[in-house]
CSV table of C-alpha atoms in Angstrom, one decimal:
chain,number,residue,atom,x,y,z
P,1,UNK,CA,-0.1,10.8,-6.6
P,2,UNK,CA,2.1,10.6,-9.6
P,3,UNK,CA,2.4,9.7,-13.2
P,4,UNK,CA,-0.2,8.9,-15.4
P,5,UNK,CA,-2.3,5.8,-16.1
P,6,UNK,CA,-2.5,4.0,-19.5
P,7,UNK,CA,-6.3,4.1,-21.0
P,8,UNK,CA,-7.8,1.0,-21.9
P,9,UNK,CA,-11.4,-0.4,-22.5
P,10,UNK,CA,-14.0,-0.6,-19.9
P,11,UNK,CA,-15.6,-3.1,-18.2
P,12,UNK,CA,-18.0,-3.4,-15.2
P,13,UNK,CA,-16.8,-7.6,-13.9
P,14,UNK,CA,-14.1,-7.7,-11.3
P,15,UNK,CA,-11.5,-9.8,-10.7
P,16,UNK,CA,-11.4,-10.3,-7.2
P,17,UNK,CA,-14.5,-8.7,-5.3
P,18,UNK,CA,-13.1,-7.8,-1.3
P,19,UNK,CA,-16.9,-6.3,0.0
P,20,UNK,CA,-18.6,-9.6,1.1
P,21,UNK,CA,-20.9,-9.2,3.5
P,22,UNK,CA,-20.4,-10.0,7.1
P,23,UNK,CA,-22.8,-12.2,8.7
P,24,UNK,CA,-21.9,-11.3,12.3
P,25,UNK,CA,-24.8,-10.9,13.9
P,26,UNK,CA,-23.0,-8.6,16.3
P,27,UNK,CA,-22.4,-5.7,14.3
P,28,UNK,CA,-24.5,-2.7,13.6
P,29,UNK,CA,-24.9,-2.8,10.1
P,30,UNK,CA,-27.6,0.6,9.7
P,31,UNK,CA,-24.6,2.9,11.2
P,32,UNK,CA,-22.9,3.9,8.0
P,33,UNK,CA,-19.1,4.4,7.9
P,34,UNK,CA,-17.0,5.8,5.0
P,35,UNK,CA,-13.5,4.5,3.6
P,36,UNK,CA,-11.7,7.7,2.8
P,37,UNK,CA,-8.7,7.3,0.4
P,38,UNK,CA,-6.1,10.7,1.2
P,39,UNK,CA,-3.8,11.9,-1.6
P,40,UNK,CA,-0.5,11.6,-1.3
P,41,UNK,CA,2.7,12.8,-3.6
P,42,UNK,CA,4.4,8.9,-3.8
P,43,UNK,CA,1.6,6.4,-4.6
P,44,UNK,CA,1.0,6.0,-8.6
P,45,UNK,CA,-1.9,6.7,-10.3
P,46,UNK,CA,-2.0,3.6,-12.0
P,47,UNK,CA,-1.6,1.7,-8.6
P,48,UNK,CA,-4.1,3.3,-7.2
P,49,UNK,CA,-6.7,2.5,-9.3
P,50,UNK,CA,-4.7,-1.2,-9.6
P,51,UNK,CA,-5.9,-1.3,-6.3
P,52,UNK,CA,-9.3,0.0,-6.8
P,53,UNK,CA,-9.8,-2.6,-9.2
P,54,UNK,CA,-8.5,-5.7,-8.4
P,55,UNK,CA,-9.4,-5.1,-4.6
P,56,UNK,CA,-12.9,-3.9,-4.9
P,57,UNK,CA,-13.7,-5.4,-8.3
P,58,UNK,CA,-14.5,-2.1,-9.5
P,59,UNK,CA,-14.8,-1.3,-13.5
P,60,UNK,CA,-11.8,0.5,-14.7
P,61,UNK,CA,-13.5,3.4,-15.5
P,62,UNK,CA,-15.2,3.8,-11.9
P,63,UNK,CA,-11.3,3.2,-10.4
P,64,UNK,CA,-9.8,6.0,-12.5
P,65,UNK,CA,-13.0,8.2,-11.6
P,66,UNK,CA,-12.2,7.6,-7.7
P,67,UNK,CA,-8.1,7.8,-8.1
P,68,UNK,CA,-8.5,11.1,-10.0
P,69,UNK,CA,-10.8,12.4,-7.0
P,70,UNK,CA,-8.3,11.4,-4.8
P,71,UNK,CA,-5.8,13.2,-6.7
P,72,UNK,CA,-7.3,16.3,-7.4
P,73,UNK,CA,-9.7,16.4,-4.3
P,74,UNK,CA,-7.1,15.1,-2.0
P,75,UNK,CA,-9.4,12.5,-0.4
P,76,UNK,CA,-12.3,10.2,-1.6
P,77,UNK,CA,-14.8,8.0,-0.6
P,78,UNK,CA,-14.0,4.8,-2.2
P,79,UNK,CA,-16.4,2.7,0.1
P,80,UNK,CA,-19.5,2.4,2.5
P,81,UNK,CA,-20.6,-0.1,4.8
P,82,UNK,CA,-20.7,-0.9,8.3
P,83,UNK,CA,-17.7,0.1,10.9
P,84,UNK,CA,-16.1,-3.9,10.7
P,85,UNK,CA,-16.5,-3.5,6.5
P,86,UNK,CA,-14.6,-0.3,6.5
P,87,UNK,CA,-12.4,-1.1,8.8
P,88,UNK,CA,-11.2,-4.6,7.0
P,89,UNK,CA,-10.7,-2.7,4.2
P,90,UNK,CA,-9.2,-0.1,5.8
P,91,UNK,CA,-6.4,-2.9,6.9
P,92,UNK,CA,-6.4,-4.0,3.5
P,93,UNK,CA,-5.5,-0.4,2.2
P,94,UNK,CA,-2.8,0.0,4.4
P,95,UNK,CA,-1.8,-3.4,3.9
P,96,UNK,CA,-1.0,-2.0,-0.4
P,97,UNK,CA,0.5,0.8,1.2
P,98,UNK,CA,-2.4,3.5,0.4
P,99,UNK,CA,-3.6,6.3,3.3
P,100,UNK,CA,-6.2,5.0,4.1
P,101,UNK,CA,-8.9,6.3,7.3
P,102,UNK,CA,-12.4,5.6,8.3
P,103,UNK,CA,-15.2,8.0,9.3
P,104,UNK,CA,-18.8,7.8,9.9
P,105,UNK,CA,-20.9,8.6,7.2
P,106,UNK,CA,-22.3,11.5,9.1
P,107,UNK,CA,-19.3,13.9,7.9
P,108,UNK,CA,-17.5,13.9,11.9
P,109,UNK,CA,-15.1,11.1,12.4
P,110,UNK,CA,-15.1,7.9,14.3
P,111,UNK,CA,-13.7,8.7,18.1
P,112,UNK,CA,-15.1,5.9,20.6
P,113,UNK,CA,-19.2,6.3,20.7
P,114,UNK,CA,-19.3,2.7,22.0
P,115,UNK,CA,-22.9,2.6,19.7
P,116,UNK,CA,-21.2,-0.1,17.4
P,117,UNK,CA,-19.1,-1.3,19.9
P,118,UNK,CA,-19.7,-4.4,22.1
P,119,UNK,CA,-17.8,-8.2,22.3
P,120,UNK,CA,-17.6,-8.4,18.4
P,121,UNK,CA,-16.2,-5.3,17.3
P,122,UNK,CA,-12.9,-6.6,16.8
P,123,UNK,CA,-13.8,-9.7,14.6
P,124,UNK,CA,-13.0,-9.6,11.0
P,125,UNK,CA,-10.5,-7.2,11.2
P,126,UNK,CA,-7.4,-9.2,10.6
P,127,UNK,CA,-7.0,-11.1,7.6
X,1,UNK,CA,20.0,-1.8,-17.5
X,2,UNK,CA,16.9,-3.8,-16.2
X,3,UNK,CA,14.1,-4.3,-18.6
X,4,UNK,CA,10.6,-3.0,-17.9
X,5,UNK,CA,8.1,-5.6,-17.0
X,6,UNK,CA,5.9,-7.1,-19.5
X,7,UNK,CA,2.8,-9.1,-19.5
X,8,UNK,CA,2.3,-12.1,-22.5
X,9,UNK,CA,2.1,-16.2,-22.4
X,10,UNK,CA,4.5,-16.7,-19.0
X,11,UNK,CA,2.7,-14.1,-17.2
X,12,UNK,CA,4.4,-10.9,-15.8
X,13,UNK,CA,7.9,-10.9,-16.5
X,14,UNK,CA,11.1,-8.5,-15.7
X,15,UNK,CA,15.0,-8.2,-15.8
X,16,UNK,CA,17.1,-7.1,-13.7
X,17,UNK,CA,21.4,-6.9,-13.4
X,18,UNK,CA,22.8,-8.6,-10.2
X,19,UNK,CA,24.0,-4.9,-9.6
X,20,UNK,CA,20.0,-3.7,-9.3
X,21,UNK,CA,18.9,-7.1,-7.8
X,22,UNK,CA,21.6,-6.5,-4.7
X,23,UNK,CA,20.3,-2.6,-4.8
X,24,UNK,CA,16.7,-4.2,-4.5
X,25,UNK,CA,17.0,-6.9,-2.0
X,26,UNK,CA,18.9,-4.3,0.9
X,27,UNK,CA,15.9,-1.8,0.4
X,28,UNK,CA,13.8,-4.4,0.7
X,29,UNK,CA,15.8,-5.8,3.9
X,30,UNK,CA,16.3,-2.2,5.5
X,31,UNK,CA,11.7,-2.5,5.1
X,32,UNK,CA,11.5,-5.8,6.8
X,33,UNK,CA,13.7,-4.4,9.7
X,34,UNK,CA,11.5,-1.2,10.4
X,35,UNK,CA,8.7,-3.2,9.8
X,36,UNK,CA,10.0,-6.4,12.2
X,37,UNK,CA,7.5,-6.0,15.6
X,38,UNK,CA,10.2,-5.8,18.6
X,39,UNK,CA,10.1,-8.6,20.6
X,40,UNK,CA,8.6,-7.7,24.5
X,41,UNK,CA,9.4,-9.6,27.5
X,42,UNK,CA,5.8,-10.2,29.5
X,43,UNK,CA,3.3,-10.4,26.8
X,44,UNK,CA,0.5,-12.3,27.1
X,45,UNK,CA,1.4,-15.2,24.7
X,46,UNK,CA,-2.4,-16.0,24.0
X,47,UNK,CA,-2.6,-12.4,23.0
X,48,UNK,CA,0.3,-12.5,20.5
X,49,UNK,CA,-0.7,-15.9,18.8
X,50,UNK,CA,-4.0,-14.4,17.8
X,51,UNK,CA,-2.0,-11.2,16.8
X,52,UNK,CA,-3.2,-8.7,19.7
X,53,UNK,CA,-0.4,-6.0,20.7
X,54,UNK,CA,-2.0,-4.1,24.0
X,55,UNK,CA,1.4,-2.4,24.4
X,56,UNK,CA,1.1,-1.3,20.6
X,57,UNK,CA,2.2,2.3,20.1
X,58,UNK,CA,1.9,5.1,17.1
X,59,UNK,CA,5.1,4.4,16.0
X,60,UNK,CA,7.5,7.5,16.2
X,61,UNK,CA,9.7,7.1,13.0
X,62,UNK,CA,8.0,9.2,10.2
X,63,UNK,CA,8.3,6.5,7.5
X,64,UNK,CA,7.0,3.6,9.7
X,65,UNK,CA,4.4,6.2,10.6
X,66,UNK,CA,3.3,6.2,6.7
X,67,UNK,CA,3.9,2.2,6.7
X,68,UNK,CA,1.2,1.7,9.6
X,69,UNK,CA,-1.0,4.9,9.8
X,70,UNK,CA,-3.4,5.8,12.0
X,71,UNK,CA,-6.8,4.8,10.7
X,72,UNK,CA,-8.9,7.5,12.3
X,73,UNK,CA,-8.0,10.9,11.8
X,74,UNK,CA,-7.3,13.1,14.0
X,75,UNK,CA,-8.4,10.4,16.5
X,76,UNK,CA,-5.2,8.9,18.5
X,77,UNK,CA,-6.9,7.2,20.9
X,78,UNK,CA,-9.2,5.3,18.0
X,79,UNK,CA,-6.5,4.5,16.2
X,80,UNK,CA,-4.6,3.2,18.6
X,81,UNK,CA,-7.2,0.7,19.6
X,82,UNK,CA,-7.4,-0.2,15.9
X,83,UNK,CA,-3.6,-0.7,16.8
X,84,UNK,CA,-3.8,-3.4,19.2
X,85,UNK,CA,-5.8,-5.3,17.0
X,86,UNK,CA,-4.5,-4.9,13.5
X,87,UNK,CA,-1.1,-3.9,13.6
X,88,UNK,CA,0.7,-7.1,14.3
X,89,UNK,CA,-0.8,-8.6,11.3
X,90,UNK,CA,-0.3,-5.5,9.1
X,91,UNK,CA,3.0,-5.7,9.5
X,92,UNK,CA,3.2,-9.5,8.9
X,93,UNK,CA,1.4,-9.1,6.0
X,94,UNK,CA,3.8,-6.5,4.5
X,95,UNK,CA,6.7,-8.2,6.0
X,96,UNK,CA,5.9,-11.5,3.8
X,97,UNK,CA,5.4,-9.6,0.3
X,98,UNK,CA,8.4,-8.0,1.0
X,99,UNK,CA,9.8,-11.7,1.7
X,100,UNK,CA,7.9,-13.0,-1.3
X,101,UNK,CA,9.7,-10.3,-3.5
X,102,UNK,CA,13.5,-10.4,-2.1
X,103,UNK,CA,13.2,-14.4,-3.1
X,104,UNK,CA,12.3,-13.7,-6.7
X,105,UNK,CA,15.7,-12.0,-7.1
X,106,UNK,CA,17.7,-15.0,-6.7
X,107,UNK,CA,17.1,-15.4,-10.4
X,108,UNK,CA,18.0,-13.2,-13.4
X,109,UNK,CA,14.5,-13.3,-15.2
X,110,UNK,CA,11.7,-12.7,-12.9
X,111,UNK,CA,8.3,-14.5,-13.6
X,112,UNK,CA,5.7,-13.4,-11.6
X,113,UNK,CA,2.1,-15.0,-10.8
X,114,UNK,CA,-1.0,-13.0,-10.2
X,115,UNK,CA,-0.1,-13.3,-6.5
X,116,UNK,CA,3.9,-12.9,-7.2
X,117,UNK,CA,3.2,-9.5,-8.9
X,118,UNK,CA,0.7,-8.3,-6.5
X,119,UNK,CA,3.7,-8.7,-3.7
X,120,UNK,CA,6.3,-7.1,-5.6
X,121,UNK,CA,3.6,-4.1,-6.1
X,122,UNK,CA,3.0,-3.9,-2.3
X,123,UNK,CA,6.6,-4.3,-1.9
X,124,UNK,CA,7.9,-1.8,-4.4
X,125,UNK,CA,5.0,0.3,-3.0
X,126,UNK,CA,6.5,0.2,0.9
X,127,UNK,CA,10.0,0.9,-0.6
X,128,UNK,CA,9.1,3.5,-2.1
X,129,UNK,CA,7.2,4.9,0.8
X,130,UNK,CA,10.3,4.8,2.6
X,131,UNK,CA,12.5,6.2,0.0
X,132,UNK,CA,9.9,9.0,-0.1
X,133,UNK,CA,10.2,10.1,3.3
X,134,UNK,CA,14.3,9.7,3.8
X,135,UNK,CA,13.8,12.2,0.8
X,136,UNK,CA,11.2,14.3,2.6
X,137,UNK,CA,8.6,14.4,0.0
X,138,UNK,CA,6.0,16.2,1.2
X,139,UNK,CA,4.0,17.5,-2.1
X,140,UNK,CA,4.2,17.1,-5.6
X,141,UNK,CA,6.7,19.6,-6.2
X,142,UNK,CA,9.1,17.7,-3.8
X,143,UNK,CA,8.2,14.6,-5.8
X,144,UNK,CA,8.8,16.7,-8.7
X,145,UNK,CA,11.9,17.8,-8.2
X,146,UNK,CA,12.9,14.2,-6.9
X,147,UNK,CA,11.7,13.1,-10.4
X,148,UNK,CA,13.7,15.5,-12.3
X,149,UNK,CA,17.3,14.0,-11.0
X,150,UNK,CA,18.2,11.2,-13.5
X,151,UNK,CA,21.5,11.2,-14.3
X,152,UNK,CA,23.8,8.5,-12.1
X,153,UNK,CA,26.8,11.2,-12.8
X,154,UNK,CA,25.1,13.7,-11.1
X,155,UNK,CA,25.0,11.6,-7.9
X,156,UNK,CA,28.0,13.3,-5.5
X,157,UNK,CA,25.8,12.9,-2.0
X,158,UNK,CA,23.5,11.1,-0.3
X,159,UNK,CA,20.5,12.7,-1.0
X,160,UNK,CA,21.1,12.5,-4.9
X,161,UNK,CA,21.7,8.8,-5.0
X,162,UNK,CA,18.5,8.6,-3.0
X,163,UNK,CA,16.7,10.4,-5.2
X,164,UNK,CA,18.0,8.2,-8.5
X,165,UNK,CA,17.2,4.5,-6.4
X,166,UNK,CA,13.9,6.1,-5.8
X,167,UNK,CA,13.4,6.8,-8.9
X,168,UNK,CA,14.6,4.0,-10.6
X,169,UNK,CA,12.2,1.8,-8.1
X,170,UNK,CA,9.1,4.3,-9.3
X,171,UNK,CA,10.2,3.1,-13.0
X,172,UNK,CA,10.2,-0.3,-11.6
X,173,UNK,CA,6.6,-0.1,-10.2
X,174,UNK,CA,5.1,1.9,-13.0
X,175,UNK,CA,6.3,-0.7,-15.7
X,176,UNK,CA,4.8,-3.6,-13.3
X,177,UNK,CA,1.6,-2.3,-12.7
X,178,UNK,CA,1.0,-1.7,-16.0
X,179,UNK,CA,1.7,-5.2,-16.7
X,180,UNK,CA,-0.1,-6.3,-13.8
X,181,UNK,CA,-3.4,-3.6,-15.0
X,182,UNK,CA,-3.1,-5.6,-19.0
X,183,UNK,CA,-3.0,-8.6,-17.0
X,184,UNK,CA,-6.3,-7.6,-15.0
X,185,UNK,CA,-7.8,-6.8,-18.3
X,186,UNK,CA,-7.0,-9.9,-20.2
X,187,UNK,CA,-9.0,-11.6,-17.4
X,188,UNK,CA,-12.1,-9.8,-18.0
């Protein structure tokens, strides 16, 4: 990332919160799946955590925290939840132009286990 | 010289010169025409309506690569089923910040909503990302070294003037989000 961001005060209430739960019965919400943010040289500090905030609602404090481990780290967990939470916000992500992947919680990455899969996999993803 | 973007009464607010405006609105076109889904004879039209692509592929252009990334690493054949069901929209949903944001330069003062600024971030953002790889930006000390050229005078080739749009757009974006984060705040 690049550039730096401006300080200001902190507070925990969000804007915009984008981790509502899913009510699709469908899913299997115990199998835990990371949202990894990946560093890269182009996206700005301050948008990242722009993001962080307004998207997920969190604090600006917790934003910068996550953006600077991103930076420095060159990848963070910014979010947990089941495969179609991680996922939406993995759209969403992209969707502000950040690298963004998903992974099981585990540590080893997704590939097609067909354990969460089934008819309703796909729902929620769009929008 | 455009002004940077400020946040007060009328929301988030910017200037630009026609000459930057025009500079603006053909990165932004040259965006929305990698980003434009080509048309395929044969597809299922019930498929396309609710935004599948089955014939979806990693796309092979580096910078629409970084536009639409793969969501599982190191995973193609994830990812690519992730494709089919995401990608379509992605791009529509890029595609119409970047719409919202060329429309807003048809005037000399831009006022931007909540919404309004969020697109031009996105849409700046995706520019950028572009920019970034036509300048082959890998790390920071590429982005560095983009970063350091400032002076129009010393544009004589391509690769220069790249460099000075891309930066100029990062000074565009930087003075924007910080409006947009003082806006954020103000909410609180």
């Amino acid at each position: 990332m690049t550039i730096s961001v401006a300080p200001g005060p902190d507070t925990q209430e969000g804007i915009r919160t984008g981790t509502a739960e899913s009510t699709d019965s469908l899913t299997a919400p115990d199998i835990p799946w990371n949202l990894v943010i990946w560093n890269d040289p182009v996206n700005l500090m301050s948008y990242v955590s722009y993001v962080f905030q307004s998207y997920f609602g969190y604090s600006e404090s917790k934003a910068n925290k996550l953006m600077m481990e991103v930076h420095k780290k060159g990848r963070s967990i910014v979010a947990s939840g089941s495969k179609e939470q991680v996922e939406r916000h993995a759209v969403a992500m992209h969707g502000f132009g950040l690298w963004a992947t998903v992974e099981k919680a585990s540590g080893g990455h997704s590939g097609n286990s067909g354990k969460s899969g089934g008819p309703g996999q796909g729902k929620g993803k769009r929008g | 010289m455009a002004k940077a973007f400020k946040y007060g009464l009328k929301g988030i607010t910017g200037y630009l010169e026609p000459a930057e405006r025009d500079l603006l609105r053909s990165l932004i076109d040259d965006v929305i025409s990698m980003l434009q889904p080509e048309e395929r004879t044969g597809q299922d039209p019930l498929a396309a309506l609710i935004g599948l692509d089955m014939d979806v592929a990693e796309p092979t252009d580096r910078a629409v690569r970084r536009l639409l990334p793969n969501v599982v690493k190191d995973d193609g054949a994830a990812s690519l089923e992730f494709r089919q069901l995401t990608e379509r929209s992605l791009r529509e949903t890029k595609i119409g910040a970047l719409r919202a944001a060329a429309l807003d330069l048809d005037k000399d003062e831009i006022v931007l909503t909540p919404e309004g600024a969020r697109h031009w971030s996105m849409a700046l953002n995706d520019v950028r990302l572009v920019l970034a790889e036509r300048l082959d930006i890998r790390d920071e000390a590429d982005a560095e070294h983009v970063h350091r050229m400032q002076d129009w005078s010393q544009a004589e080739d391509v690769e220069s003037y790249l460099a000075l749009v891309y930066n100029f757009t990062t000074w565009l974006q930087e003075s924007l989000v910080q409006a947009m984060l003082q806006s954020l705040e103000s909410r609180r």
